[in-house]
């Protein structure tokens, strides 16, 4: 999982969530307990609930179409 931060027209930074396996496993366990026929189509997570490590800097280099 990652989160985009500091975005503008020319660049963006992505920070990478660490150790999401146990976090995601807990969510999946809750899903297993839902009544038959009910399936969630999304999950919203507050970024403060996760630990982030690493950062990727992305530059927008426009290419000349000629």
N, CA, C and O atoms as a DFTB+ gen file, in Angstrom:
264 C
 N C O
     1  1       0.843      -1.163       0.000
     2  2       0.000       0.000       0.000
     3  2       0.889       1.226       0.000
     4  3       1.978       1.227       0.574
     5  1       0.409       2.259      -0.649
     6  2       1.163       3.496      -0.672
     7  2       0.209       4.674      -0.605
     8  3      -0.996       4.529      -0.813
     9  1       0.761       5.837      -0.315
    10  2      -0.008       7.063      -0.187
    11  2       0.723       8.149      -0.948
    12  3       1.924       8.345      -0.762
    13  1       0.008       8.851      -1.800
    14  2       0.601       9.968      -2.536
    15  2       0.582      11.221      -1.672
    16  3      -0.444      11.577      -1.092
    17  1       1.738      11.884      -1.596
    18  2       1.838      13.123      -0.823
    19  2       2.602      14.147      -1.641
    20  3       3.327      13.781      -2.566
    21  1       2.456      15.398      -1.322
    22  2       3.237      16.453      -1.949
    23  2       3.112      16.465      -3.459
    24  3       4.112      16.626      -4.158
    25  1       1.911      16.299      -3.973
    26  2       1.737      16.221      -5.415
    27  2       1.506      17.600      -6.020
    28  3       0.820      18.448      -5.450
    29  1       2.097      17.791      -7.183
    30  2       1.792      18.958      -8.000
    31  2       1.925      18.534      -9.450
    32  3       2.050      17.342      -9.730
    33  1       1.901      19.477     -10.378
    34  2       1.913      19.151     -11.798
    35  2       3.220      18.481     -12.227
    36  3       3.220      17.695     -13.174
    37  1       4.314      18.771     -11.560
    38  2       5.620      18.285     -11.987
    39  2       6.154      17.077     -11.222
    40  3       7.025      16.365     -11.720
    41  1       5.643      16.847     -10.034
    42  2       6.210      15.757      -9.230
    43  2       5.224      15.281      -8.169
    44  3       4.228      15.940      -7.871
    45  1       5.527      14.145      -7.625
    46  2       4.741      13.591      -6.523
    47  2       5.667      12.725      -5.688
    48  3       6.703      12.262      -6.165
    49  1       5.288      12.516      -4.452
    50  2       6.011      11.594      -3.583
    51  2       5.041      10.523      -3.134
    52  3       3.896      10.805      -2.783
    53  1       5.513       9.299      -3.152
    54  2       4.745       8.176      -2.633
    55  2       5.451       7.670      -1.394
    56  3       6.668       7.487      -1.393
    57  1       4.688       7.445      -0.339
    58  2       5.255       6.799       0.840
    59  2       4.637       5.401       0.915
    60  3       3.471       5.196       0.579
    61  1       5.443       4.462       1.361
    62  2       5.071       3.053       1.304
    63  2       4.711       2.559       2.703
    64  3       5.466       2.747       3.657
    65  1       3.545       1.926       2.806
    66  2       3.110       1.376       4.086
    67  2       3.906       0.109       4.395
    68  3       4.126      -0.730       3.522
    69  1       4.324      -0.010       5.629
    70  2       5.114      -1.164       6.068
    71  2       4.237      -2.153       6.825
    72  3       3.269      -1.767       7.479
    73  1       4.584      -3.414       6.728
    74  2       3.939      -4.483       7.506
    75  2       2.423      -4.458       7.406
    76  3       1.735      -4.423       8.425
    77  1       1.902      -4.477       6.198
    78  2       0.451      -4.444       6.031
    79  2      -0.189      -5.830       6.087
    80  3      -1.414      -5.939       6.143
    81  1       0.618      -6.885       6.074
    82  2       0.056      -8.234       6.049
    83  2      -0.831      -8.518       7.260
    84  3      -1.957      -8.987       7.094
    85  1      -0.356      -8.248       8.455
    86  2      -1.170      -8.539       9.637
    87  2      -2.379      -7.603       9.714
    88  3      -3.459      -8.017      10.136
    89  1      -2.201      -6.365       9.316
    90  2      -3.299      -5.391       9.287
    91  2      -4.399      -5.883       8.332
    92  3      -5.577      -5.894       8.691
    93  1      -4.008      -6.290       7.117
    94  2      -4.973      -6.764       6.123
    95  2      -5.617      -8.081       6.554
    96  3      -6.801      -8.305       6.303
    97  1      -4.846      -8.945       7.197
    98  2      -5.385     -10.229       7.659
    99  2      -6.523     -10.030       8.651
   100  3      -7.513     -10.761       8.623
   101  1      -6.382      -9.046       9.524
   102  2      -7.445      -8.757      10.499
   103  2      -8.720      -8.297       9.801
   104  3      -9.822      -8.664      10.207
   105  1      -8.570      -7.501       8.762
   106  2      -9.739      -7.036       8.004
   107  2     -10.412      -8.215       7.308
   108  3     -11.638      -8.326       7.316
   109  1      -9.617      -9.091       6.710
   110  2     -10.175     -10.256       6.018
   111  2     -10.915     -11.182       6.966
   112  3     -11.917     -11.786       6.583
   113  1     -10.439     -11.304       8.194
   114  2     -11.144     -12.124       9.187
   115  2     -12.528     -11.559       9.476
   116  3     -13.484     -12.319       9.630
   117  1     -12.649     -10.254       9.551
   118  2     -13.957      -9.619       9.762
   119  2     -14.867      -9.903       8.569
   120  3     -16.052     -10.188       8.745
   121  1     -14.317      -9.826       7.356
   122  2     -15.107     -10.093       6.157
   123  2     -15.666     -11.509       6.166
   124  3     -16.785     -11.730       5.703
   125  1     -14.916     -12.462       6.678
   126  2     -15.373     -13.857       6.715
   127  2     -16.615     -14.030       7.579
   128  3     -17.378     -14.974       7.375
   129  1     -16.830     -13.143       8.533
   130  2     -17.964     -13.244       9.452
   131  2     -19.228     -12.571       8.916
   132  3     -20.278     -12.644       9.554
   133  1     -19.145     -11.924       7.765
   134  2     -20.329     -11.266       7.200
   135  2     -21.336     -12.317       6.734
   136  3     -20.951     -13.410       6.319
   137  1     -22.618     -11.985       6.804
   138  2     -23.644     -12.939       6.350
   139  2     -23.450     -13.303       4.871
   140  3     -22.923     -12.512       4.089
   141  1     -23.883     -14.504       4.508
   142  2     -23.788     -14.968       3.135
   143  2     -24.495     -13.986       2.209
   144  3     -25.587     -13.506       2.513
   145  1     -23.867     -13.696       1.086
   146  2     -24.446     -12.771       0.112
   147  2     -23.976     -11.338       0.277
   148  3     -24.252     -10.491      -0.573
   149  1     -23.275     -11.063       1.355
   150  2     -22.755      -9.710       1.564
   151  2     -21.254      -9.726       1.341
   152  3     -20.524     -10.501       1.959
   153  1     -20.810      -8.857       0.446
   154  2     -19.372      -8.738       0.210
   155  2     -19.011      -7.262       0.098
   156  3     -19.606      -6.530      -0.693
   157  1     -18.053      -6.836       0.876
   158  2     -17.636      -5.438       0.829
   159  2     -16.903      -5.151      -0.477
   160  3     -16.181      -6.005      -0.992
   161  1     -17.092      -3.955      -1.003
   162  2     -16.407      -3.617      -2.241
   163  2     -15.268      -2.615      -2.042
   164  3     -14.569      -2.264      -2.993
   165  1     -15.087      -2.161      -0.812
   166  2     -13.954      -1.277      -0.542
   167  2     -13.716      -1.177       0.965
   168  3     -14.563      -1.540       1.781
   169  1     -12.556      -0.681       1.288
   170  2     -12.189      -0.435       2.677
   171  2     -11.485       0.920       2.719
   172  3     -10.574       1.165       1.928
   173  1     -11.885       1.777       3.605
   174  2     -11.208       3.060       3.794
   175  2     -10.401       2.984       5.081
   176  3     -10.898       2.533       6.113
   177  1      -9.158       3.426       5.009
   178  2      -8.254       3.354       6.152
   179  2      -7.630       4.730       6.372
   180  3      -7.105       5.338       5.439
   181  1      -7.691       5.213       7.601
   182  2      -7.007       6.463       7.925
   183  2      -5.503       6.231       7.838
   184  3      -4.997       5.265       8.409
   185  1      -4.787       7.094       7.140
   186  2      -3.328       6.925       7.046
   187  2      -2.648       6.818       8.409
   188  3      -1.615       6.162       8.536
   189  1      -3.218       7.453       9.421
   190  2      -2.609       7.394      10.757
   191  2      -2.682       5.987      11.362
   192  3      -2.021       5.712      12.364
   193  1      -3.474       5.102      10.767
   194  2      -3.578       3.725      11.242
   195  2      -2.420       2.850      10.762
   196  3      -2.253       1.725      11.232
   197  1      -1.628       3.363       9.835
   198  2      -0.548       2.591       9.232
   199  2       0.809       3.195       9.565
   200  3       0.908       4.368       9.924
   201  1       1.832       2.396       9.445
   202  2       3.212       2.874       9.573
   203  2       3.796       2.958       8.169
   204  3       3.648       2.030       7.374
   205  1       4.452       4.059       7.868
   206  2       5.022       4.245       6.538
   207  2       6.536       4.285       6.610
   208  3       7.120       4.885       7.512
   209  1       7.150       3.639       5.649
   210  2       8.605       3.673       5.512
   211  2       8.917       3.861       4.040
   212  3       8.106       3.524       3.177
   213  1      10.050       4.380       3.765
   214  2      10.453       4.566       2.377
   215  2       9.679       5.673       1.705
   216  3       8.569       6.016       2.113
   217  1      10.268       6.216       0.690
   218  2       9.651       7.312      -0.043
   219  2      10.147       7.228      -1.480
   220  3      11.335       7.018      -1.724
   221  1       9.237       7.392      -2.420
   222  2       9.595       7.381      -3.830
   223  2       9.240       8.734      -4.410
   224  3       8.109       9.200      -4.275
   225  1      10.207       9.364      -5.055
   226  2       9.998      10.656      -5.698
   227  2       9.725      10.413      -7.177
   228  3      10.529       9.776      -7.858
   229  1       8.608      10.910      -7.675
   230  2       8.219      10.712      -9.072
   231  2       8.224      12.062      -9.772
   232  3       7.568      13.007      -9.335
   233  1       8.966      12.134     -10.855
   234  2       9.057      13.356     -11.651
   235  2       8.215      13.182     -12.911
   236  3       8.131      12.081     -13.454
   237  1       7.594      14.259     -13.376
   238  2       6.856      14.249     -14.622
   239  2       7.756      14.861     -15.692
   240  3       7.948      16.076     -15.745
   241  1       8.301      13.994     -16.541
   242  2       9.132      14.466     -17.641
   243  2       8.293      14.415     -18.897
   244  3       7.976      13.335     -19.396
   245  1       7.930      15.584     -19.413
   246  2       7.131      15.620     -20.628
   247  2       8.007      15.267     -21.812
   248  3       9.131      15.752     -21.945
   249  1       7.466      14.402     -22.679
   250  2       8.210      13.991     -23.858
   251  2       7.762      14.819     -25.057
   252  3       6.572      15.086     -25.223
   253  1       8.702      15.217     -25.877
   254  2       8.415      15.963     -27.096
   255  2       7.786      15.003     -28.098
   256  3       8.361      13.950     -28.376
   257  1       6.624      15.336     -28.647
   258  2       5.914      14.432     -29.545
   259  2       6.425      14.496     -30.971
   260  3       5.884      13.792     -31.824
   261  1       7.432      15.294     -31.283
   262  2       7.980      15.392     -32.649
   263  2       8.820      14.215     -33.020
   264  3       9.345      14.157     -34.131
